[in-house]
Short mmCIF file of C-alpha atoms and ligand atoms in Angstrom, two decimals:
data_model
loop_
_atom_site.label_atom_id
_atom_site.label_comp_id
_atom_site.label_asym_id
_atom_site.label_seq_id
_atom_site.Cartn_x
_atom_site.Cartn_y
_atom_site.Cartn_z
CA MET Q 586 80.98 39.21 106.85
CA THR Q 587 83.51 39.86 109.38
CA ASP Q 588 86.16 37.82 109.76
CA GLY Q 589 88.35 40.72 111.10
CA PRO Q 590 91.99 40.35 113.17
CA PRO Q 591 92.33 41.43 116.69
CA ALA Q 592 92.64 44.63 117.25
CA ALA Q 593 96.14 44.85 119.34
CA ALA Q 594 97.80 42.04 116.87
CA CYS Q 595 97.21 44.91 113.59
CA GLU Q 596 99.46 46.51 112.22
CA SER Q 597 98.63 50.04 111.63
CA LEU Q 598 96.48 49.89 109.48
CA ASN Q 599 96.60 52.97 107.25
CA PRO Q 600 95.85 52.57 103.77
CA GLU Q 601 99.01 54.40 102.60
CA MET Q 602 101.07 51.74 103.79
CA VAL Q 603 99.17 48.56 102.41
CA SER Q 604 97.21 50.05 99.29
CA ASN Q 605 99.64 48.06 97.00
CA ARG Q 606 100.25 45.48 98.83
CA VAL Q 607 99.32 41.53 97.61
CA ILE Q 608 99.77 38.41 100.26
CA VAL Q 609 99.65 35.46 98.02
CA VAL Q 610 99.56 32.25 100.45
CA GLY Q 611 101.37 29.74 99.43
CA ALA Q 612 104.84 29.03 97.50
CA GLY Q 613 103.87 26.56 95.09
CA ALA Q 614 103.18 26.45 91.68
CA GLY Q 615 100.45 28.68 91.58
CA GLY Q 616 100.92 30.55 94.20
CA MET Q 617 104.51 31.12 92.76
CA MET Q 618 104.00 32.47 90.17
CA ALA Q 619 101.11 34.62 90.50
CA ALA Q 620 103.32 36.09 92.81
CA GLY Q 621 105.67 37.37 89.90
CA ARG Q 622 102.98 37.91 87.89
CA ALA Q 623 101.69 40.62 90.68
CA ALA Q 624 105.37 41.81 91.06
CA GLU Q 625 105.83 42.56 87.38
CA ARG Q 626 103.10 44.71 87.12
CA GLY Q 627 103.88 47.08 89.92
CA ALA Q 628 102.78 45.33 93.15
CA LYS Q 629 104.22 45.13 96.47
CA VAL Q 630 103.76 41.34 97.36
CA LEU Q 631 104.43 39.56 100.23
CA LEU Q 632 104.18 36.02 99.44
CA LEU Q 633 103.69 33.44 102.65
CA GLU Q 634 104.98 30.07 103.01
CA LYS Q 635 104.14 27.53 105.75
CA THR Q 636 107.03 24.40 105.20
CA ASP Q 637 110.89 25.89 105.38
CA GLY Q 638 111.52 26.31 101.62
CA PRO Q 639 109.68 27.28 97.88
CA GLY Q 640 107.77 24.55 96.11
CA LYS Q 641 108.27 21.81 98.28
CA LYS Q 642 105.94 19.66 95.43
CA ILE Q 643 106.97 20.74 92.16
CA LEU Q 644 110.34 19.32 93.52
CA VAL Q 645 108.68 15.51 94.02
CA SER Q 646 106.05 15.94 90.71
CA GLY Q 647 107.06 13.50 88.60
CA LYS Q 648 109.41 11.37 90.63
CA SER Q 649 111.90 14.44 91.21
CA ARG Q 650 111.84 15.47 86.70
CA CYS Q 651 108.48 17.29 87.18
CA ASN Q 652 106.62 17.35 84.08
CA LEU Q 653 105.43 20.82 84.24
CA THR Q 654 102.62 20.42 81.06
CA ASN Q 655 101.64 18.39 78.18
CA ALA Q 656 102.26 19.37 73.45
CA CYS Q 657 98.42 17.88 73.03
CA ASP Q 658 96.42 20.32 71.39
CA ARG Q 659 94.60 22.93 73.04
CA GLU Q 660 91.37 21.29 72.96
CA GLN Q 661 92.36 17.42 74.03
CA PHE Q 662 94.08 19.11 76.98
CA LEU Q 663 90.71 21.30 78.32
CA SER Q 664 89.29 17.96 78.14
CA MET Q 665 91.38 16.30 80.57
CA TYR Q 666 90.26 17.71 83.28
CA GLY Q 667 86.69 16.39 82.09
CA PRO Q 668 83.57 19.72 82.07
CA ASN Q 669 85.48 22.02 85.06
CA GLY Q 670 87.78 22.27 82.12
CA ARG Q 671 86.20 24.96 80.78
CA PHE Q 672 86.42 27.03 83.30
CA LEU Q 673 90.75 27.51 82.28
CA HIS Q 674 89.44 28.66 78.33
CA GLY Q 675 90.59 31.95 79.20
CA ALA Q 676 93.94 31.64 81.28
CA PHE Q 677 94.87 29.46 79.28
CA HIS Q 678 94.64 32.29 76.36
CA ARG Q 679 95.85 34.34 78.42
CA PHE Q 680 99.25 31.87 79.39
CA PHE Q 681 99.57 28.89 78.90
CA ARG Q 682 102.45 26.19 77.45
CA ASP Q 683 104.70 28.39 75.27
CA ASP Q 684 104.33 30.83 77.61
CA LEU Q 685 105.44 28.16 80.10
CA ILE Q 686 108.17 26.29 78.23
CA ALA Q 687 109.62 30.85 77.70
CA PHE Q 688 109.26 32.00 81.10
CA LEU Q 689 111.59 28.45 81.39
CA LYS Q 690 114.00 29.45 79.42
CA THR Q 691 114.79 33.19 80.34
CA TYR Q 692 115.77 31.48 83.79
CA GLY Q 693 117.82 28.85 81.72
CA VAL Q 694 116.04 25.76 81.97
CA GLU Q 695 114.75 24.08 78.86
CA THR Q 696 112.83 21.70 77.95
CA LYS Q 697 112.58 18.16 76.30
CA THR Q 698 109.20 16.75 74.70
CA GLU Q 699 109.07 13.26 75.49
CA ARG Q 700 105.94 9.68 74.81
CA GLY Q 701 102.37 11.12 75.54
CA GLY Q 702 103.45 14.79 75.31
CA ARG Q 703 105.24 14.90 78.47
CA VAL Q 704 107.44 18.62 79.22
CA PHE Q 705 110.21 17.61 81.50
CA PRO Q 706 113.28 20.38 81.68
CA VAL Q 707 116.06 18.38 79.71
CA SER Q 708 117.94 18.52 83.01
CA ASP Q 709 114.80 16.15 84.32
CA ASN Q 710 114.92 18.14 87.70
CA ALA Q 711 112.71 19.25 89.80
CA ALA Q 712 115.50 21.66 91.59
CA ASP Q 713 116.29 23.91 88.72
CA VAL Q 714 112.32 24.47 88.16
CA VAL Q 715 111.85 25.33 91.41
CA GLU Q 716 114.84 27.32 91.67
CA ALA Q 717 113.58 29.37 87.74
CA PHE Q 718 110.96 31.17 89.73
CA ARG Q 719 113.73 31.34 92.98
CA ARG Q 720 115.39 34.12 91.11
CA HIS Q 721 112.05 34.77 89.57
CA LEU Q 722 110.36 36.79 92.48
CA LEU Q 723 113.59 37.83 94.62
CA GLY Q 724 114.11 39.69 90.45
CA ASN Q 725 110.50 41.00 91.01
CA GLY Q 726 111.26 41.96 94.32
CA VAL Q 727 108.13 39.28 96.29
CA GLU Q 728 109.10 39.30 99.60
CA ILE Q 729 109.28 35.51 100.78
CA ARG Q 730 108.29 34.32 104.51
CA THR Q 731 108.51 30.72 104.59
CA GLY Q 732 107.40 29.04 107.84
CA VAL Q 733 104.44 31.37 108.59
CA SER Q 734 101.52 29.25 108.40
CA VAL Q 735 98.48 31.67 107.42
CA SER Q 736 94.95 30.52 109.59
CA GLY Q 737 92.85 32.50 108.13
CA VAL Q 738 91.53 35.29 105.50
CA ALA Q 739 90.46 38.69 107.61
CA VAL Q 740 87.31 40.38 105.71
CA ARG Q 741 86.00 42.88 107.05
CA ASP Q 742 82.92 44.87 105.40
CA GLY Q 743 82.33 42.27 102.88
CA ARG Q 744 85.97 43.05 101.20
CA VAL Q 745 89.61 41.30 102.37
CA GLU Q 746 91.37 42.94 104.53
CA GLY Q 747 94.75 40.48 104.93
CA VAL Q 748 95.18 37.41 106.28
CA ARG Q 749 96.34 36.23 109.34
CA THR Q 750 99.61 34.27 111.37
CA PRO Q 751 100.43 32.65 114.64
CA GLU Q 752 102.33 36.39 115.11
CA GLY Q 753 99.40 38.63 114.47
CA PHE Q 754 97.56 40.04 111.58
CA ILE Q 755 99.19 41.28 108.14
CA PRO Q 756 97.57 43.26 106.22
CA ALA Q 757 96.65 43.43 102.47
CA ARG Q 758 95.40 45.06 99.84
CA ALA Q 759 94.62 41.97 98.23
CA VAL Q 760 94.85 38.03 99.02
CA VAL Q 761 95.82 34.76 97.02
CA LEU Q 762 94.88 32.08 98.08
CA ALA Q 763 97.15 29.41 96.90
CA THR Q 764 96.85 26.80 99.06
CA GLY Q 765 97.24 23.75 96.64
CA GLY Q 766 94.79 20.04 97.93
CA ALA Q 767 95.08 18.35 100.52
CA THR Q 768 96.93 15.70 99.07
CA TRP Q 769 100.92 14.51 99.97
CA PRO Q 770 101.07 16.82 103.04
CA ALA Q 771 104.55 16.21 103.74
CA THR Q 772 104.59 19.11 101.28
CA GLY Q 773 102.18 21.87 102.73
CA SER Q 774 98.63 20.98 100.79
CA SER Q 775 96.93 19.94 104.19
CA GLY Q 776 93.77 21.77 102.69
CA ASP Q 777 93.86 24.90 104.58
CA GLY Q 778 92.94 27.07 102.11
CA TYR Q 779 89.68 24.61 101.73
CA ARG Q 780 88.91 25.60 105.51
CA MET Q 781 89.79 29.45 105.33
CA ALA Q 782 87.57 30.08 102.18
CA ALA Q 783 84.61 27.46 103.30
CA ARG Q 784 84.88 30.55 106.36
CA LEU Q 785 84.79 33.06 103.77
CA GLY Q 786 81.79 31.40 103.28
CA HIS Q 787 82.39 29.72 99.29
CA THR Q 788 81.33 26.66 98.35
CA VAL Q 789 84.09 23.74 98.68
CA THR Q 790 82.95 21.03 97.07
CA LYS Q 791 83.39 16.96 98.39
CA LEU Q 792 86.97 16.57 98.36
CA ARG Q 793 88.19 13.02 96.13
CA PRO Q 794 91.02 11.58 96.08
CA ALA Q 795 92.19 11.40 93.06
CA LEU Q 796 95.57 9.58 91.08
CA VAL Q 797 95.37 7.89 94.02
CA PRO Q 798 96.12 3.90 93.78
CA LEU Q 799 93.20 1.33 94.65
CA VAL Q 800 93.68 -1.83 97.52
CA VAL Q 801 91.55 -4.94 97.18
CA LYS Q 802 89.58 -6.56 99.50
CA GLU Q 803 91.66 -9.90 97.97
CA ILE Q 804 94.31 -8.24 99.91
CA ALA Q 805 95.86 -11.82 100.49
CA ARG Q 806 95.61 -12.40 96.71
CA ALA Q 807 97.54 -9.06 95.86
CA LYS Q 808 100.34 -9.53 98.21
CA SER Q 809 101.27 -12.83 96.64
CA MET Q 810 101.59 -10.32 93.52
CA GLN Q 811 103.61 -7.81 95.19
CA GLY Q 812 106.41 -6.08 93.15
CA VAL Q 813 104.64 -7.12 89.87
CA SER Q 814 104.47 -4.53 87.06
CA LEU Q 815 102.53 -5.15 84.62
CA LYS Q 816 103.07 -4.00 80.93
CA ASN Q 817 100.30 -4.13 77.28
CA VAL Q 818 97.57 -4.76 79.67
CA ARG Q 819 94.00 -4.45 80.06
CA LEU Q 820 92.09 -3.49 83.46
CA THR Q 821 88.37 -2.80 83.18
CA ALA Q 822 86.53 -1.51 86.00
CA PHE Q 823 82.72 -2.72 86.62
CA ARG Q 824 79.99 -1.47 88.31
CA GLY Q 825 78.83 -4.26 90.37
CA PRO Q 826 81.38 -7.04 92.53
CA ALA Q 827 83.41 -9.07 91.10
CA GLU Q 828 81.78 -12.16 90.37
CA ARG Q 829 79.18 -10.81 88.31
CA ILE Q 830 82.01 -8.67 85.46
CA ASP Q 831 81.42 -10.48 82.32
CA PRO Q 832 84.35 -10.31 80.08
CA ALA Q 833 82.74 -10.08 76.86
CA ARG Q 834 81.95 -6.65 78.12
CA THR Q 835 85.75 -6.01 78.71
CA PRO Q 836 85.67 -2.96 76.24
CA LEU Q 837 88.06 -3.22 72.67
CA LYS Q 838 89.53 0.52 73.82
CA ASP Q 839 90.05 2.42 75.75
CA ILE Q 840 86.80 4.56 77.63
CA GLY Q 841 88.44 7.42 80.02
CA ARG Q 842 88.52 10.90 80.48
CA GLY Q 843 90.35 13.38 78.41
CA LEU Q 844 89.57 9.96 75.77
CA ARG Q 845 86.95 10.40 72.32
CA GLN Q 846 85.28 7.70 74.15
CA ARG Q 847 83.36 8.82 76.28
CA ARG Q 848 82.14 6.92 79.87
CA LYS Q 849 78.11 5.02 79.06
CA LYS Q 850 76.20 3.74 81.14
CA GLY Q 851 76.08 0.19 81.54
CA PRO Q 852 78.54 -1.52 83.55
CA VAL Q 853 81.99 -0.52 82.68
CA ILE Q 854 83.14 2.48 84.00
CA GLU Q 855 86.52 3.21 82.69
CA SER Q 856 88.47 1.13 80.75
CA ARG Q 857 92.43 1.51 80.19
CA MET Q 858 95.23 -0.64 78.85
CA GLY Q 859 98.69 0.61 80.25
CA GLU Q 860 101.07 -0.57 82.89
CA MET Q 861 100.25 -1.13 86.14
CA LEU Q 862 101.27 -3.07 89.63
CA PHE Q 863 100.31 -5.06 92.56
CA THR Q 864 100.91 -4.00 95.78
CA HIS Q 865 100.98 -5.29 98.66
CA PHE Q 866 96.81 -4.32 99.19
CA GLY Q 867 95.90 -3.91 95.65
CA ILE Q 868 96.85 -2.28 93.01
CA GLY Q 869 99.38 0.33 91.34
CA GLY Q 870 101.21 1.73 88.70
CA PRO Q 871 99.65 4.01 85.61
CA ILE Q 872 96.68 3.04 84.50
CA THR Q 873 94.78 2.41 87.86
CA LEU Q 874 95.99 6.29 89.33
CA LEU Q 875 94.46 6.94 86.04
CA MET Q 876 91.23 5.90 86.57
CA SER Q 877 91.03 5.68 90.20
CA LEU Q 878 89.05 8.47 90.19
CA SER Q 879 85.57 7.16 88.32
CA VAL Q 880 86.37 4.22 90.31
CA VAL Q 881 86.20 6.30 94.21
CA GLU Q 882 82.67 8.03 92.77
CA ALA Q 883 81.67 4.98 91.27
CA LEU Q 884 82.04 3.03 95.21
CA GLU Q 885 79.36 6.28 96.23
CA GLU Q 886 77.69 4.49 93.93
CA GLY Q 887 77.58 0.59 95.15
CA PRO Q 888 80.29 -1.79 94.65
CA VAL Q 889 83.01 -1.62 91.82
CA SER Q 890 85.52 -4.05 90.71
CA VAL Q 891 87.94 -4.66 87.91
CA ALA Q 892 89.36 -6.74 85.88
CA ILE Q 893 93.06 -7.71 84.24
CA ASP Q 894 92.84 -8.61 80.52
CA LEU Q 895 96.53 -9.77 81.02
CA LYS Q 896 97.13 -11.02 77.09
CA PRO Q 897 94.23 -7.89 75.60
CA ALA Q 898 96.17 -8.52 72.42
CA LEU Q 899 95.16 -12.17 71.79
CA THR Q 900 91.05 -12.35 71.49
CA GLU Q 901 89.75 -15.66 73.55
CA GLU Q 902 89.41 -18.27 71.09
CA ILE Q 903 92.46 -17.31 69.96
CA LEU Q 904 94.02 -17.63 73.10
CA ARG Q 905 92.26 -20.71 74.53
CA ALA Q 906 93.35 -22.13 70.63
CA ARG Q 907 97.15 -21.00 71.64
CA LEU Q 908 96.72 -22.95 74.53
CA GLN Q 909 95.19 -25.82 73.70
CA ARG Q 910 97.85 -26.05 71.51
CA ASP Q 911 100.52 -25.98 74.46
CA PHE Q 912 99.22 -28.56 76.28
CA ASP Q 913 99.15 -30.75 73.24
CA GLN Q 914 102.93 -29.87 72.51
CA PHE Q 915 104.24 -29.50 75.24
CA GLY Q 916 102.37 -32.63 76.83
CA LYS Q 917 104.76 -33.86 79.11
CA ARG Q 918 105.57 -30.58 81.08
CA GLY Q 919 103.37 -29.31 84.69
CA LEU Q 920 101.01 -26.88 84.72
CA ARG Q 921 104.02 -24.97 86.56
CA ASN Q 922 106.46 -25.22 83.78
CA LEU Q 923 104.06 -24.21 81.22
CA LEU Q 924 103.05 -21.32 83.14
CA ALA Q 925 106.50 -19.99 83.28
CA GLY Q 926 105.94 -18.74 79.48
CA LEU Q 927 102.80 -17.48 80.07
CA LEU Q 928 103.19 -15.58 83.02
CA PRO Q 929 106.01 -13.84 85.16
CA ARG Q 930 107.43 -15.99 87.59
CA LYS Q 931 106.12 -13.73 90.84
CA MET Q 932 101.87 -14.61 88.97
CA VAL Q 933 102.76 -18.33 88.29
CA GLU Q 934 101.84 -20.21 92.25
CA PRO Q 935 98.91 -17.62 92.82
CA CYS Q 936 97.05 -18.24 88.91
CA ILE Q 937 97.73 -22.95 89.83
CA GLU Q 938 95.75 -21.38 93.79
CA MET Q 939 92.59 -19.90 91.99
CA THR Q 940 92.30 -21.86 89.24
CA GLY Q 941 93.16 -24.79 91.65
CA ILE Q 942 94.67 -27.29 88.69
CA PRO Q 943 97.98 -29.49 90.37
CA ALA Q 944 100.85 -28.01 89.65
CA ASP Q 945 102.87 -31.02 88.02
CA ARG Q 946 99.85 -32.17 86.29
CA PRO Q 947 101.43 -32.24 82.41
CA GLY Q 948 100.34 -30.15 79.53
CA HIS Q 949 98.13 -33.96 78.20
CA GLN Q 950 95.97 -34.34 81.37
CA ILE Q 951 94.60 -30.82 81.53
CA GLY Q 952 90.83 -30.89 80.73
CA ALA Q 953 88.36 -28.61 78.81
CA GLY Q 954 87.28 -27.06 82.03
CA GLU Q 955 90.72 -26.70 83.99
CA ARG Q 956 91.71 -25.37 80.77
CA GLU Q 957 88.62 -22.34 80.56
CA ARG Q 958 89.90 -21.91 83.81
CA LEU Q 959 93.20 -20.39 82.63
CA LEU Q 960 91.61 -19.04 80.16
CA GLY Q 961 89.87 -16.69 82.66
CA PHE Q 962 93.03 -15.84 84.53
CA LEU Q 963 94.63 -14.74 82.17
CA LYS Q 964 91.35 -12.29 80.23
CA ALA Q 965 90.19 -11.80 83.05
CA LEU Q 966 91.89 -11.86 86.47
CA ARG Q 967 89.06 -10.08 89.11
CA PHE Q 968 89.31 -8.00 92.00
CA ASN Q 969 86.90 -6.62 94.56
CA ILE Q 970 87.68 -2.78 95.17
CA ARG Q 971 87.81 -1.33 98.94
CA GLY Q 972 88.11 1.52 98.09
CA PRO Q 973 91.15 4.11 97.09
CA LEU Q 974 94.13 4.38 99.70
CA PRO Q 975 93.68 7.86 101.60
CA MET Q 976 93.43 11.34 100.17
CA THR Q 977 97.33 11.72 102.21
CA ALA Q 978 98.46 9.55 99.59
CA ALA Q 979 96.86 10.25 96.09
CA ILE Q 980 98.73 12.81 93.32
CA VAL Q 981 95.41 15.36 93.54
CA THR Q 982 92.69 16.36 95.16
CA ALA Q 983 90.02 16.49 93.84
CA GLY Q 984 86.67 18.71 94.54
CA GLY Q 985 87.49 22.40 95.74
CA VAL Q 986 86.58 25.11 95.57
CA SER Q 987 83.44 25.46 93.79
CA LEU Q 988 84.08 27.20 90.51
CA LYS Q 989 80.61 28.53 89.91
CA GLU Q 990 82.17 31.68 93.11
CA ILE Q 991 85.10 32.14 91.48
CA ASP Q 992 85.22 34.67 88.05
CA PRO Q 993 87.30 32.80 85.33
CA LYS Q 994 89.23 36.38 84.17
CA THR Q 995 90.32 37.09 87.10
CA MET Q 996 90.65 34.25 89.56
CA GLY Q 997 87.83 36.79 91.70
CA SER Q 998 86.21 35.04 94.15
CA ARG Q 999 82.71 36.26 93.16
CA LEU Q 1000 81.91 36.72 97.31
CA VAL Q 1001 84.59 38.42 98.71
CA PRO Q 1002 86.59 42.09 96.78
CA GLY Q 1003 90.05 41.32 96.74
CA LEU Q 1004 90.28 37.22 97.29
CA TYR Q 1005 91.66 35.31 94.53
CA PHE Q 1006 92.41 31.68 93.50
CA CYS Q 1007 94.72 29.76 91.43
CA GLY Q 1008 95.62 26.07 91.40
CA GLU Q 1009 94.43 23.32 93.09
CA VAL Q 1010 92.55 24.61 95.94
CA MET Q 1011 90.07 25.21 92.92
CA ASP Q 1012 87.55 22.72 92.01
CA ILE Q 1013 90.35 21.42 89.53
CA ASP Q 1014 92.37 18.30 88.85
CA ALA Q 1015 93.27 16.48 85.48
CA ASP Q 1016 94.67 13.29 84.73
CA THR Q 1017 98.61 13.18 85.18
CA GLY Q 1018 100.52 14.17 82.30
CA GLY Q 1019 101.38 17.58 83.32
CA TYR Q 1020 97.91 18.77 82.79
CA ASN Q 1021 97.52 20.28 87.43
CA LEU Q 1022 101.00 22.04 87.02
CA GLN Q 1023 99.80 23.50 83.61
CA ALA Q 1024 96.24 24.26 85.00
CA ALA Q 1025 98.32 25.87 88.83
CA PHE Q 1026 100.86 28.26 86.22
CA SER Q 1027 97.82 29.38 84.78
CA THR Q 1028 95.38 30.65 86.96
CA GLY Q 1029 98.56 31.52 89.04
CA TYR Q 1030 99.22 33.66 86.45
CA VAL Q 1031 95.79 35.35 86.38
CA ALA Q 1032 95.16 35.79 89.70
CA GLY Q 1033 98.08 37.57 90.16
CA GLU Q 1034 97.93 39.63 87.45
CA ALA Q 1035 94.04 41.00 88.69
CA ALA Q 1036 95.66 41.15 92.32
CA SER Q 1037 97.85 43.04 91.55
CA ALA Q 1038 95.07 45.09 89.41
CA PHE Q 1039 92.37 45.08 92.45
CA GLN Q 1040 91.58 48.51 94.10
CA PRO Q 1041 89.23 48.49 96.47
CA SER Q 1042 87.39 51.18 97.93
CA LEU Q 1043 88.36 52.60 101.24
CA GLU Q 1044 84.62 54.33 101.79
CA ASP Q 1045 82.46 51.50 100.00
CA GLY Q 1046 83.83 48.07 100.38
CA SER Q 1047 82.62 47.88 96.57
CA GLU Q 1048 86.07 47.05 95.09
CA LYS Q 1049 86.75 48.38 91.37
CA ARG Q 1050 89.38 46.83 88.75
CA ARG Q 1051 91.86 48.80 86.56
CA LYS Q 1052 91.25 47.36 83.47
CA ILE Q 1053 93.44 44.36 82.76
CA ARG Q 1054 95.65 45.06 79.45
C1 FAD X 1165 103.68 12.83 94.28
C2 FAD X 1165 103.06 14.02 93.44
C3 FAD X 1165 103.80 14.63 92.15
C4 FAD X 1165 103.31 15.05 91.14
N1 FAD X 1165 103.95 15.22 90.10
C5 FAD X 1165 102.61 15.76 88.62
C6 FAD X 1165 103.57 16.18 87.41
O1 FAD X 1165 104.46 15.85 87.21
N2 FAD X 1165 103.34 17.45 86.82
C7 FAD X 1165 102.13 17.53 86.79
O2 FAD X 1165 101.04 18.57 86.46
N3 FAD X 1165 101.59 17.42 88.03
C8 FAD X 1165 102.13 16.77 89.36
N4 FAD X 1165 101.65 16.86 90.81
C9 FAD X 1165 100.29 17.30 91.23
C10 FAD X 1165 100.39 19.24 91.00
O3 FAD X 1165 101.83 19.17 91.79
C11 FAD X 1165 100.00 19.60 91.72
O4 FAD X 1165 98.57 19.26 91.38
C12 FAD X 1165 100.53 20.88 92.06
O5 FAD X 1165 101.77 21.52 92.54
C13 FAD X 1165 99.42 21.93 92.63
O6 FAD X 1165 100.20 22.83 92.92
P1 FAD X 1165 99.51 24.25 94.30
O7 FAD X 1165 100.09 25.14 93.76
O8 FAD X 1165 97.62 24.93 93.32
O9 FAD X 1165 99.77 24.32 95.32
P2 FAD X 1165 100.84 23.18 95.74
O10 FAD X 1165 101.84 23.36 94.88
O11 FAD X 1165 100.73 22.23 96.84
O12 FAD X 1165 101.48 24.56 96.51
C14 FAD X 1165 101.03 25.41 97.63
C15 FAD X 1165 102.10 25.83 98.47
O13 FAD X 1165 100.97 26.21 99.70
C16 FAD X 1165 101.47 26.33 100.91
N5 FAD X 1165 100.76 26.27 102.27
C17 FAD X 1165 99.48 25.83 102.28
N6 FAD X 1165 98.56 25.79 103.30
C18 FAD X 1165 98.77 27.20 103.45
C19 FAD X 1165 99.14 27.73 104.76
N7 FAD X 1165 98.01 27.40 105.62
N8 FAD X 1165 99.94 29.23 104.66
C20 FAD X 1165 101.11 28.94 104.62
N9 FAD X 1165 101.19 28.57 102.92
C21 FAD X 1165 100.27 27.12 102.83
C22 FAD X 1165 102.41 24.67 100.86
O14 FAD X 1165 103.06 24.46 101.67
C23 FAD X 1165 102.39 24.48 99.49
O15 FAD X 1165 103.83 24.60 99.35
C24 FAD X 1165 101.94 16.02 91.89
C25 FAD X 1165 101.67 15.72 92.97
C26 FAD X 1165 102.10 15.04 93.68
C27 FAD X 1165 101.48 14.60 94.97
#
């Protein structure tokens, strides 16, 4: 394979000059960790970043508070990545949560654990994390060049020999691709790494948006409730159109990734209880984001709809009895008044419209059929899903460089000696909770360490790796 530089643009390929240089492409969570670790292990490291500064995505993470990692046990942690979590076993063995927390502490960043085991800096300021890395990198002699967009990895005679940039070729002994995913391109990650890896022969598995809001077909209905945030509701995604939803199939417990209840065959795709919200295009909020990847995947096979149980703590029977009791007790009150005690204010008019019951109908005149329509609204408010928002609006990219072609012990390419990967550019994604950043930090650590130890044989292009202590 030859993907080399134009001769005129090349720095001298004198092996003495480049023998110890590791280039890390991308100064995100994974890249900064990789660069720092490679330098700690004695490599001369050049960190190339295309935006004007490092850690742009860290700065927006966790609503700029940076949910770094999670306090849950390791088995639970790994289950958050789905089947691909197995790949991370070794990296977590090498560098895990406690190592990350201790590392940050050495740079004065104390951490705290919040609800759901989410770990944040005590300062609630993501900029402190980036600053810690900046000091770590400078302290270890890493050269950081910002505003440099790498356009390709140069490979000659089957091994890495540097990177190509608009300014020319920069030679290196090993290259770590830490370019992130394809979401939130304003932070610099616009999928470059996938294209570079594919050009070198790597398989890139299908890219899908994950942790993304969902667009519904009934946009006007969602828009009429825009801004309403619902707490303690159950959102269930079903295969098939909304009119075919059987509310009796709504699970009583959560089903989804990282949960003991696995996704089963049958109409239910995933179900979660928690917080969600209505937007001008559909639904968002924590439980929507968590369920979005399975919805996106199910949409490839056919229509998908969701049902919102607004009163999951009450069974249908109990809620029916409660509605009837209210209608009897406050028989002179009109429906609009009665609903005010049951629903957020902005949902009252949509409920009246959807159930078709006159707004001023007094409680004692509401018939059994009308009561059942109200019950349907409260226990299974349905929407047909049109699709996710575009990739650029997702929190993470599902899919990426195939893990089959990466050695989990080193993060090294199995195809191109001297090439390493870390972070979201690989086929790894997880739920919210600090898992995505921990994966980037852990794989960055391993990739940096292995890249620093990589020794190409200049004679035959085969790789030799010093054993990592
Ligand atoms: C809004 C938002 C909030 C999030 N919150 C959390 C959270 O709280 N907790 C959590 O665990 N995860 C969170 N994530 C996900 C997490 O931030 C990412 O999974 C993680 O940052 C990925 O790290 P990375 O190093 O692989 O990629 P990135 O952090 O995206 O870094 C990649 C870097 O490579 C650079 N780059 C790309 N192409 C090139 C090129 N051609 N040349 C040079 N440089 C290049 C980019 O500019 C970028 O700086 C959030 C994501 C978003 C979008």
